[in-house]
XYZ file of C-alpha atoms in Angstrom:
608
model
C -29.530 49.701 -14.658
C -30.922 46.167 -14.582
C -29.866 45.614 -18.175
C -26.338 46.738 -17.311
C -26.167 44.270 -14.395
C -27.453 41.473 -16.637
C -24.830 42.340 -19.238
C -22.036 42.263 -16.622
C -23.258 38.859 -15.389
C -23.299 37.516 -18.927
C -19.818 38.902 -19.658
C -18.228 37.365 -16.537
C -19.930 34.045 -17.143
C -18.778 33.939 -20.776
C -15.173 34.632 -19.735
C -15.278 31.823 -17.178
C -16.701 29.334 -19.647
C -13.938 30.186 -22.120
C -11.289 29.807 -19.399
C -12.520 26.439 -18.238
C -14.530 24.346 -20.665
C -14.357 21.217 -18.526
C -17.701 19.877 -17.342
C -18.309 17.970 -14.158
C -21.526 16.106 -14.713
C -21.018 13.623 -11.929
C -19.650 14.712 -8.607
C -19.715 11.222 -7.195
C -16.286 10.890 -8.775
C -15.624 14.572 -9.597
C -11.891 13.938 -9.853
C -12.046 10.189 -9.256
C -10.167 10.624 -5.969
C -12.602 8.285 -4.289
C -11.655 5.612 -6.821
C -7.993 6.112 -6.024
C -8.640 5.561 -2.350
C -10.521 2.369 -3.118
C -7.351 1.076 -4.794
C -5.150 1.778 -1.759
C -7.510 1.070 1.096
C -6.950 -2.676 0.989
C -3.199 -2.136 1.106
C -3.259 -0.016 4.225
C -3.305 -3.036 6.475
C -0.039 -4.233 4.888
C 1.862 -1.154 6.047
C 3.513 -1.561 9.457
C 4.801 2.018 9.487
C 3.307 4.775 11.624
C 4.386 8.118 13.061
C 6.203 6.446 15.971
C 8.262 4.089 13.783
C 9.317 6.632 11.141
C 12.661 7.588 12.843
C 13.453 3.886 13.288
C 12.716 3.150 9.629
C 14.985 5.948 8.400
C 17.813 4.433 10.473
C 16.930 0.959 9.207
C 17.112 2.180 5.583
C 20.595 3.607 6.200
C 21.715 0.350 7.802
C 20.276 -1.827 5.023
C 21.857 0.346 2.298
C 25.218 0.081 4.031
C 24.882 -3.719 4.244
C 23.453 -3.908 0.684
C 20.428 -5.885 1.890
C 18.353 -5.114 -1.218
C 15.556 -7.611 -0.496
C 14.558 -6.197 2.897
C 15.232 -2.637 1.748
C 12.705 -3.052 -1.094
C 9.882 -3.925 1.343
C 10.799 -1.051 3.677
C 10.636 1.363 0.729
C 7.274 -0.091 -0.347
C 5.734 0.236 3.129
C 7.056 3.789 3.416
C 5.343 4.566 0.104
C 2.033 3.159 1.398
C 2.351 5.167 4.605
C 2.837 8.475 2.782
C 0.172 7.669 0.165
C -2.383 7.082 2.933
C -1.258 10.387 4.492
C -1.875 12.114 1.106
C 1.807 13.129 0.888
C 2.220 12.428 -2.800
C 5.817 13.580 -3.252
C 7.123 11.305 -0.489
C 4.928 8.419 -1.671
C 6.236 8.805 -5.233
C 9.831 8.902 -3.988
C 9.616 5.672 -1.963
C 7.554 3.728 -4.511
C 10.147 4.622 -7.159
C 12.939 3.305 -4.942
C 10.954 0.155 -4.112
C 10.421 -0.478 -7.829
C 14.164 -0.207 -8.532
C 15.006 -2.488 -5.595
C 12.425 -5.108 -6.647
C 13.814 -4.969 -10.204
C 17.171 -6.122 -8.831
C 15.354 -8.975 -7.052
C 13.267 -9.839 -10.170
C 10.149 -9.644 -7.989
C 7.599 -8.945 -10.738
C 4.617 -8.938 -8.386
C 5.962 -6.093 -6.249
C 7.398 -4.273 -9.264
C 3.807 -4.205 -10.547
C 2.452 -3.148 -7.133
C 4.967 -0.303 -6.903
C 4.127 0.935 -10.393
C 0.378 0.783 -9.736
C 0.835 2.899 -6.614
C 3.016 5.321 -8.585
C 0.163 5.593 -11.108
C -2.325 6.252 -8.288
C -0.048 8.931 -6.816
C 0.318 10.657 -10.190
C -3.444 10.590 -10.787
C -4.082 12.086 -7.346
C -1.968 15.078 -8.400
C -3.622 15.450 -11.831
C -0.755 13.942 -13.852
C -2.993 11.607 -15.841
C -0.631 11.038 -18.775
C 2.147 10.049 -16.366
C -0.319 7.817 -14.487
C -1.275 6.084 -17.733
C 2.373 5.410 -18.608
C 3.059 3.940 -15.149
C -0.024 1.688 -15.329
C 0.989 0.408 -18.793
C 4.480 -0.329 -17.457
C 2.932 -2.206 -14.513
C 0.958 -4.415 -16.915
C 4.193 -5.591 -18.536
C 5.279 -7.171 -15.274
C 1.950 -8.507 -13.938
C 0.333 -9.654 -17.192
C 1.595 -13.237 -16.821
C 1.280 -13.527 -13.023
C -2.406 -14.533 -13.061
C -2.997 -12.043 -10.218
C -6.512 -10.715 -10.842
C -6.350 -8.175 -8.018
C -3.296 -6.448 -9.500
C -4.690 -6.614 -13.035
C -7.949 -5.048 -11.901
C -6.074 -2.249 -10.104
C -3.911 -1.499 -13.166
C -6.876 -1.407 -15.540
C -8.746 0.776 -13.024
C -5.850 3.284 -13.087
C -5.943 3.363 -16.881
C -9.723 3.879 -16.842
C -9.399 6.810 -14.422
C -6.749 8.487 -16.584
C -8.766 7.975 -19.758
C -11.858 9.430 -18.040
C -10.012 12.558 -16.946
C -8.517 12.913 -20.442
C -12.111 12.652 -21.777
C -11.407 9.498 -23.795
C -14.635 7.896 -22.593
C -14.719 4.909 -24.978
C -11.253 3.822 -23.813
C -12.226 4.467 -20.177
C -15.237 2.140 -20.468
C -13.063 -0.490 -22.171
C -10.531 -0.464 -19.315
C -13.244 -0.454 -16.643
C -14.737 -3.568 -18.273
C -11.297 -5.211 -18.261
C -10.958 -4.292 -14.576
C -14.395 -5.821 -13.960
C -13.372 -9.100 -15.639
C -10.362 -9.320 -13.313
C -12.227 -8.282 -10.161
C -12.688 -10.994 -7.521
C -14.428 -8.801 -4.934
C -18.184 -8.111 -4.931
C -17.905 -4.547 -3.575
C -15.126 -3.749 -6.043
C -17.315 -5.036 -8.890
C -20.192 -2.808 -7.761
C -17.887 0.226 -7.649
C -16.531 -0.492 -11.125
C -20.026 -0.895 -12.602
C -21.055 2.387 -10.984
C -17.988 4.054 -12.521
C -18.889 2.663 -15.955
C -22.323 4.252 -15.545
C -20.719 7.566 -14.531
C -18.489 7.563 -17.622
C -21.590 6.906 -19.747
C -23.230 9.932 -18.116
C -20.178 12.073 -18.904
C -20.315 10.836 -22.507
C -24.036 11.632 -22.749
C -25.069 7.961 -22.975
C -27.823 8.347 -20.376
C -29.842 5.284 -21.400
C -26.832 2.979 -20.950
C -26.086 4.570 -17.568
C -29.702 4.142 -16.403
C -29.695 0.474 -17.441
C -26.486 -0.243 -15.476
C -27.618 1.680 -12.378
C -31.099 0.096 -12.399
C -29.522 -3.379 -12.329
C -27.204 -2.350 -9.476
C -30.080 -0.827 -7.521
C -31.948 -4.151 -7.642
C -29.004 -6.098 -6.199
C -30.003 -7.336 -2.693
C -26.330 -7.228 -1.687
C -26.629 -3.425 -1.427
C -29.143 -3.627 1.422
C -26.211 -3.921 3.853
C -24.238 -1.142 2.157
C -26.252 2.075 2.652
C -23.522 4.421 1.370
C -23.053 2.448 -1.858
C -26.822 2.307 -2.302
C -27.118 6.070 -1.727
C -24.467 6.743 -4.376
C -26.254 4.539 -6.924
C -29.665 6.126 -6.185
C -28.103 9.592 -6.548
C -26.427 8.767 -9.886
C -29.554 7.010 -11.183
C -31.773 10.016 -10.409
C -29.210 12.326 -12.004
C -29.062 10.250 -15.219
C -32.873 10.085 -15.425
C -33.140 13.851 -14.983
C -30.494 14.517 -17.662
C -32.425 12.237 -20.032
C -35.789 13.832 -19.122
C -35.651 17.390 -17.641
C -39.229 16.934 -16.348
C -38.278 13.973 -14.156
C -38.757 14.726 -10.423
C -35.332 13.786 -9.086
C -35.253 15.927 -5.930
C -36.757 13.219 -3.690
C -33.970 10.740 -4.532
C -31.313 13.464 -4.265
C -32.426 14.422 -0.763
C -32.689 10.774 0.318
C -29.092 10.110 -0.753
C -27.950 13.330 0.927
C -29.597 12.320 4.212
C -27.836 8.910 4.188
C -24.484 10.500 3.419
C -24.908 13.061 6.191
C -25.837 10.285 8.605
C -22.557 8.443 7.823
C -20.438 11.650 7.508
C -19.621 10.888 3.874
C -18.315 14.337 2.892
C -17.314 13.419 -0.676
C -20.762 11.970 -1.251
C -22.375 15.132 0.132
C -20.378 17.204 -2.369
C -21.863 15.069 -5.162
C -25.418 15.493 -3.899
C -25.143 19.260 -3.448
C -23.740 19.583 -6.963
C -26.654 17.588 -8.422
C -29.204 19.580 -6.429
C -27.629 22.900 -7.481
C -27.794 21.896 -11.131
C -31.331 20.536 -10.682
C -32.615 23.865 -9.278
C -30.497 26.096 -11.518
C -33.281 26.989 -13.962
C -36.301 27.043 -11.644
C -35.186 28.037 -8.138
C -32.023 30.175 -8.063
C -32.128 30.525 -4.263
C -31.948 26.754 -3.701
C -29.370 26.354 -6.460
C -27.073 28.905 -4.806
C -27.681 27.340 -1.369
C -26.538 23.887 -2.508
C -23.585 25.288 -4.464
C -22.468 27.133 -1.312
C -22.850 23.941 0.754
C -20.713 22.123 -1.825
C -18.073 24.870 -1.575
C -18.028 24.784 2.243
C -17.466 21.009 2.352
C -14.801 21.159 -0.374
C -13.074 23.967 1.564
C -13.130 21.805 4.697
C -11.545 18.900 2.783
C -9.020 21.162 1.051
C -10.345 19.970 -2.330
C -9.518 22.784 -4.782
C -11.142 21.106 -7.801
C -14.531 20.860 -6.091
C -14.218 24.406 -4.781
C -13.695 25.593 -8.339
C -16.723 23.629 -9.598
C -18.927 25.080 -6.837
C -17.910 28.693 -7.587
C -18.465 28.052 -11.283
C -22.069 27.005 -10.467
C -22.712 30.120 -8.329
C -21.516 32.824 -10.772
C -24.158 32.502 -13.542
C -27.135 32.367 -11.146
C -26.228 35.038 -8.579
C -28.107 38.311 -9.027
C -25.813 40.804 -7.264
C -23.063 42.412 -9.306
C -20.822 42.817 -6.246
C -21.147 39.101 -5.523
C -20.270 38.232 -9.133
C -17.025 40.179 -8.835
C -16.175 38.475 -5.521
C -16.881 34.985 -6.885
C -15.049 35.686 -10.134
C -11.912 36.786 -8.246
C -12.223 33.720 -5.996
C -12.571 31.486 -9.076
C -9.407 32.925 -10.619
C -7.501 32.475 -7.364
C -8.536 28.812 -7.083
C -7.698 28.177 -10.774
C -4.207 29.612 -10.268
C -3.735 27.430 -7.189
C -4.817 24.273 -9.062
C -2.538 24.988 -12.026
C 0.391 25.818 -9.751
C -0.132 22.684 -7.662
C -0.228 20.397 -10.703
C 2.805 21.963 -12.349
C 4.753 21.661 -9.095
C 3.685 18.017 -8.687
C 4.735 17.108 -12.250
C 8.066 18.872 -11.821
C 8.699 17.088 -8.517
C 7.801 13.712 -10.016
C 10.097 14.350 -12.998
C 12.940 15.443 -10.701
C 12.564 12.393 -8.465
C 12.532 10.058 -11.484
C 15.683 11.772 -12.713
C 17.352 11.335 -9.317
C 16.566 7.609 -9.336
C 18.056 7.235 -12.825
C 21.100 9.302 -11.821
C 21.681 7.076 -8.791
C 21.626 4.040 -11.073
C 24.190 5.705 -13.327
C 26.383 6.647 -10.352
C 26.293 3.046 -9.093
C 27.243 1.804 -12.545
C 30.076 4.358 -12.671
C 31.321 3.214 -9.260
C 31.350 -0.394 -10.415
C 33.290 0.628 -13.516
C 35.804 2.515 -11.355
C 36.357 -0.521 -9.131
C 36.784 -2.700 -12.201
C 39.352 -0.232 -13.549
C 41.362 -0.429 -10.310
C 41.345 -4.217 -10.472
C 42.483 -4.025 -14.059
C 45.429 -1.763 -13.140
C 46.584 -4.207 -10.467
C 46.374 -7.066 -12.921
C 48.233 -5.035 -15.531
C 51.122 -4.336 -13.142
C 51.465 -8.018 -12.247
C 51.861 -9.122 -15.865
C 53.655 -6.099 -17.361
C 56.836 -7.968 -18.345
C 54.851 -10.731 -19.991
C 52.829 -8.109 -21.844
C 55.983 -6.437 -23.171
C 57.256 -9.778 -24.456
C 53.939 -10.481 -26.125
C 53.986 -7.008 -27.684
C 57.452 -7.607 -29.168
C 56.260 -10.861 -30.745
C 53.146 -9.133 -32.041
C 55.232 -6.399 -33.718
C 57.445 -9.014 -35.379
C 54.408 -10.890 -36.697
C 52.956 -7.613 -37.943
C 56.131 -6.797 -39.889
C 56.151 -10.249 -41.496
C 52.573 -10.063 -42.696
C 52.410 -6.334 -43.410
C 53.675 -6.646 -46.956
C 51.281 -9.515 -47.719
C 48.346 -7.534 -46.293
C 49.321 -4.530 -48.423
C 49.203 -6.641 -51.568
C 45.881 -8.121 -50.514
C 44.386 -4.699 -49.764
C 43.654 -3.893 -53.408
C 41.982 -7.255 -53.977
C 39.960 -6.744 -50.743
C 38.736 -3.321 -51.886
C 37.444 -4.851 -55.090
C 35.733 -7.627 -53.128
C 34.163 -5.079 -50.769
C 32.836 -3.057 -53.676
C 31.132 -6.158 -55.045
C 29.805 -6.914 -51.560
C 28.451 -3.371 -51.149
C 26.680 -3.668 -54.469
C 25.117 -6.956 -53.343
C 24.087 -5.426 -50.032
C 22.531 -2.447 -51.820
C 20.249 -4.626 -53.907
C 19.658 -7.082 -51.068
C 18.560 -4.174 -48.856
C 16.207 -2.886 -51.543
C 14.669 -6.344 -52.075
C 14.321 -6.827 -48.298
C 12.743 -3.392 -47.694
C 10.607 -2.981 -50.765
C 9.573 -6.531 -51.676
C 10.075 -8.982 -48.778
C 8.692 -6.707 -46.065
C 5.910 -5.639 -48.434
C 4.896 -9.264 -48.968
C 4.964 -9.945 -45.212
C 2.921 -6.785 -44.566
C 0.338 -8.042 -47.082
C 0.331 -11.441 -45.279
C -0.315 -9.681 -41.953
C -3.248 -7.782 -43.468
C -4.714 -11.004 -44.889
C -4.245 -12.767 -41.530
C -5.946 -10.042 -39.481
C -8.590 -8.954 -42.022
C -10.454 -11.780 -43.704
C -12.777 -9.269 -45.454
C -10.013 -7.573 -47.483
C -11.117 -7.005 -51.068
C -9.468 -9.049 -53.853
C -8.930 -5.837 -55.848
C -6.880 -4.423 -52.963
C -4.727 -7.595 -52.945
C -4.204 -7.276 -56.703
C -3.261 -3.597 -56.310
C -0.747 -4.449 -53.579
C 0.783 -7.217 -55.719
C 0.936 -4.872 -58.704
C 2.788 -2.328 -56.551
C 5.259 -5.010 -55.417
C 5.767 -6.002 -59.037
C 6.524 -2.399 -59.996
C 9.002 -2.132 -57.115
C 10.834 -5.278 -58.245
C 11.001 -3.899 -61.810
C 12.357 -0.598 -60.488
C 15.060 -2.466 -58.583
C 15.987 -4.500 -61.667
C 16.361 -1.240 -63.642
C 18.401 0.327 -60.777
C 15.685 2.961 -60.170
C 15.258 4.570 -56.771
C 11.904 3.944 -55.065
C 10.507 6.658 -52.785
C 7.716 6.110 -50.298
C 4.653 8.311 -50.890
C 4.590 10.562 -47.821
C 2.219 13.281 -49.025
C -0.398 12.320 -46.410
C -0.176 13.069 -42.686
C 2.842 10.987 -41.563
C 1.230 10.135 -38.208
C -1.670 8.518 -40.114
C 0.773 6.738 -42.474
C 2.605 5.243 -39.459
C -0.625 4.271 -37.697
C -1.987 2.562 -40.828
C 1.295 0.668 -41.273
C 1.507 -0.433 -37.613
C -2.201 -1.248 -37.081
C -2.289 -4.564 -39.035
C 0.460 -6.010 -36.805
C -1.935 -5.911 -33.840
C -3.678 -9.293 -33.843
C -6.210 -10.872 -31.481
C -3.584 -11.588 -28.832
C -1.258 -8.647 -29.510
C -2.136 -5.137 -28.266
C -0.170 -2.246 -29.765
C -0.205 0.993 -27.758
C 0.783 4.192 -29.589
C 1.689 7.180 -27.416
C 2.512 10.630 -28.784
C 2.065 9.887 -32.525
C 0.561 13.292 -33.216
C 0.786 15.332 -36.467
C 2.818 18.141 -34.849
C 5.584 15.660 -33.896
C 6.469 15.213 -37.590
C 6.451 18.865 -38.593
C 9.681 20.137 -40.179
C 11.003 16.560 -40.659
C 12.473 15.914 -44.108
C 10.920 13.366 -46.459
C 14.179 11.396 -46.448
C 14.167 11.040 -42.660
C 10.468 10.123 -42.602
C 11.113 7.374 -45.165
C 13.981 5.909 -43.130
C 11.882 6.079 -39.915
C 9.017 4.305 -41.727
C 11.247 1.377 -42.802
C 12.982 1.134 -39.438
C 9.632 0.812 -37.628
C 8.363 -1.616 -40.247
C 11.447 -3.783 -39.654
C 10.886 -3.742 -35.869
C 7.182 -4.621 -36.224
C 7.953 -7.445 -38.674
C 10.530 -8.955 -36.291
C 8.077 -8.592 -33.403
C 5.343 -10.372 -35.327
C 7.630 -13.205 -36.449
C 9.597 -13.908 -33.298
C 8.804 -12.003 -30.102
C 5.577 -13.753 -28.910
C 4.653 -10.413 -27.294
C 1.084 -9.550 -26.322
C 1.760 -5.914 -25.400
C 3.814 -3.608 -27.644
C 4.348 0.072 -26.850
C 5.598 2.718 -29.288
C 6.182 6.162 -27.781
C 7.085 9.230 -29.844
C 8.537 12.431 -28.365
C 10.060 15.613 -29.754
C 12.646 17.146 -27.412
C 14.617 20.233 -28.398
C 16.043 19.349 -31.822
C 15.550 15.569 -31.714
C 12.859 12.979 -32.373
C 12.871 10.149 -29.800
C 11.169 6.826 -30.578
C 10.904 4.270 -27.743
C 9.868 0.713 -28.685
C 9.249 -1.952 -26.069
C 7.455 -5.281 -25.830
C 6.951 -8.000 -23.241
C 8.050 -10.850 -25.495
C 10.915 -13.318 -25.125
C 13.537 -10.599 -25.595
C 17.090 -11.065 -26.919
C 17.314 -14.769 -26.031
C 17.100 -18.110 -27.780
C 16.285 -18.055 -31.456
C 14.838 -14.571 -31.199
C 18.305 -12.980 -31.127
C 18.889 -14.085 -34.730
C 16.028 -11.905 -35.929
C 17.750 -8.827 -34.565
C 20.865 -9.197 -36.685
C 19.047 -6.649 -38.841
C 19.902 -4.069 -36.177
C 23.025 -3.585 -38.311
C 20.752 -2.462 -41.160
C 18.957 -0.114 -38.775
C 22.307 1.405 -37.830
C 23.173 1.875 -41.499
C 19.864 3.631 -42.035
C 20.373 5.893 -39.019
C 23.937 7.030 -39.807
C 23.072 9.159 -42.896
C 20.170 10.882 -41.074
C 22.155 11.703 -37.916
C 20.504 9.035 -35.821
C 21.521 6.478 -33.228
C 19.929 3.723 -31.149
C 20.306 2.250 -27.666
C 19.157 -1.196 -26.544
C 18.028 -1.578 -22.925
C 20.373 -4.441 -22.025
C 19.271 -4.284 -18.350
C 15.639 -4.955 -19.175
C 14.645 -8.132 -17.369
C 11.676 -8.927 -19.590
C 10.949 -8.349 -23.250
C 12.853 -6.120 -25.654
C 13.298 -2.324 -25.626
C 15.135 0.011 -27.985
C 15.401 3.817 -28.017
C 15.999 5.569 -31.348
C 17.196 9.194 -31.373
C 17.196 11.213 -34.600
C 18.429 14.795 -34.974
C 15.927 17.157 -36.615
């Protein structure tokens, strides 16, 4: 009978592990929600909205919209977003921050555009939408990068670090936390960031690095007036030491931290301590392990924190000895998992719908403007109709006079165009195969001083062969036998220099499945053209390339924060005509974001 019970326990535990492989090795920031609150706490004082003023503010919004007072409306939207974010009402917060962003865009207020986007990123992270949070934080950086505002930069990098941590990209998370630390101007904020770097090291299994960071923090005399911060550091330090050495006696430090957190009613901190104590006693005192896991569950239930409830139940199942209890906890675990998944899906859908509504409103406003312009045009047309008829009569007469001459010239023009097309054909080949190849080699030499001479010779030999092929009218085909995502990454990587960061999003192997070689080759040269123009002219320090597959199309979104389509830079984009010629045969099209206030953005859509 005992063997049967043990088998049932093992079976249930194995199923749970397979269903949820995520590990929570530091409950001090189990879902990083404490970090999110750190980012918004300092903003709370800026919000002048409360429960009593909400009805007034709704009326004020209606009045301001009617009077088209965009400037004041933007700040009302922003404060409404802060109010709902502090109330943990993510959908409302997301809605108002989105509207504040759009209003501040009209005002060209880059500081508050960045603030709105950072708060959107925080809201998305709070609801588990970490990819969306990352995209919003990257967008915020485009607007605040040149403002020299360290507080905003630190907040944006902190958002990126949180998202990378939750997506288990720990190296990137540490990189962004260090960037946030460089921008931090607040001592407490710096301590929190260093603690978070240590936590990410613990998650990554780098216990020695974590211990070194936490030991230095623990020696800081500044912490003597911050008992809760000190308790968190002592707790994490003991946990890292115990993970490094299972014989380390960590219970004394765990209980000390727990006592401090109970004294100051720090419920999130208590959850962390009970998790550490449950794990600490798991293999040598099942009774205590279950006790602390239950305490963790009770506090998480009180806070309405489903993630921590799930973690607590997951700790209880493998160490409980009663088969009836295993069944109860297993059913409870499944119920909580369903609730978490449902909540996150609903949040993502709501965020997507609200973003769509904002874009639709912009389109409706543009349509209304076009309608008003059309009415004005009709009035103007009626006032000059007789003059127009006279002009039309003259135009017809001129057409009849020159029609015969144009007909005779048509044949000569066709011959000229044929010659021109032939020139363009070879010019295009030389530009794509030789000129861009030479510039690509220059970029590699510029960014990689250790490149082998034999590699340079091989590249030059390849360029020589291409030029010979062109002279013999032979077609040159790009070798695309390797994974196309790797081919693109290797082509794009050299364009990222010391002061230019290139962010690739969505360039995964499955994106390029079922795409013909011909279309891949055209995509390769189109992106190479964009990167070459960026390198030569844009002066951008952040470049983003995002790849998506939707239904039967591939969507490529390029954007940078350079000088945009202005000054001498516009001349470099005359090659957009060549891009269009490349896209036409492969059922593709492009759209330039002409409303973008900063930098350059183009969306390329290709039918699969």
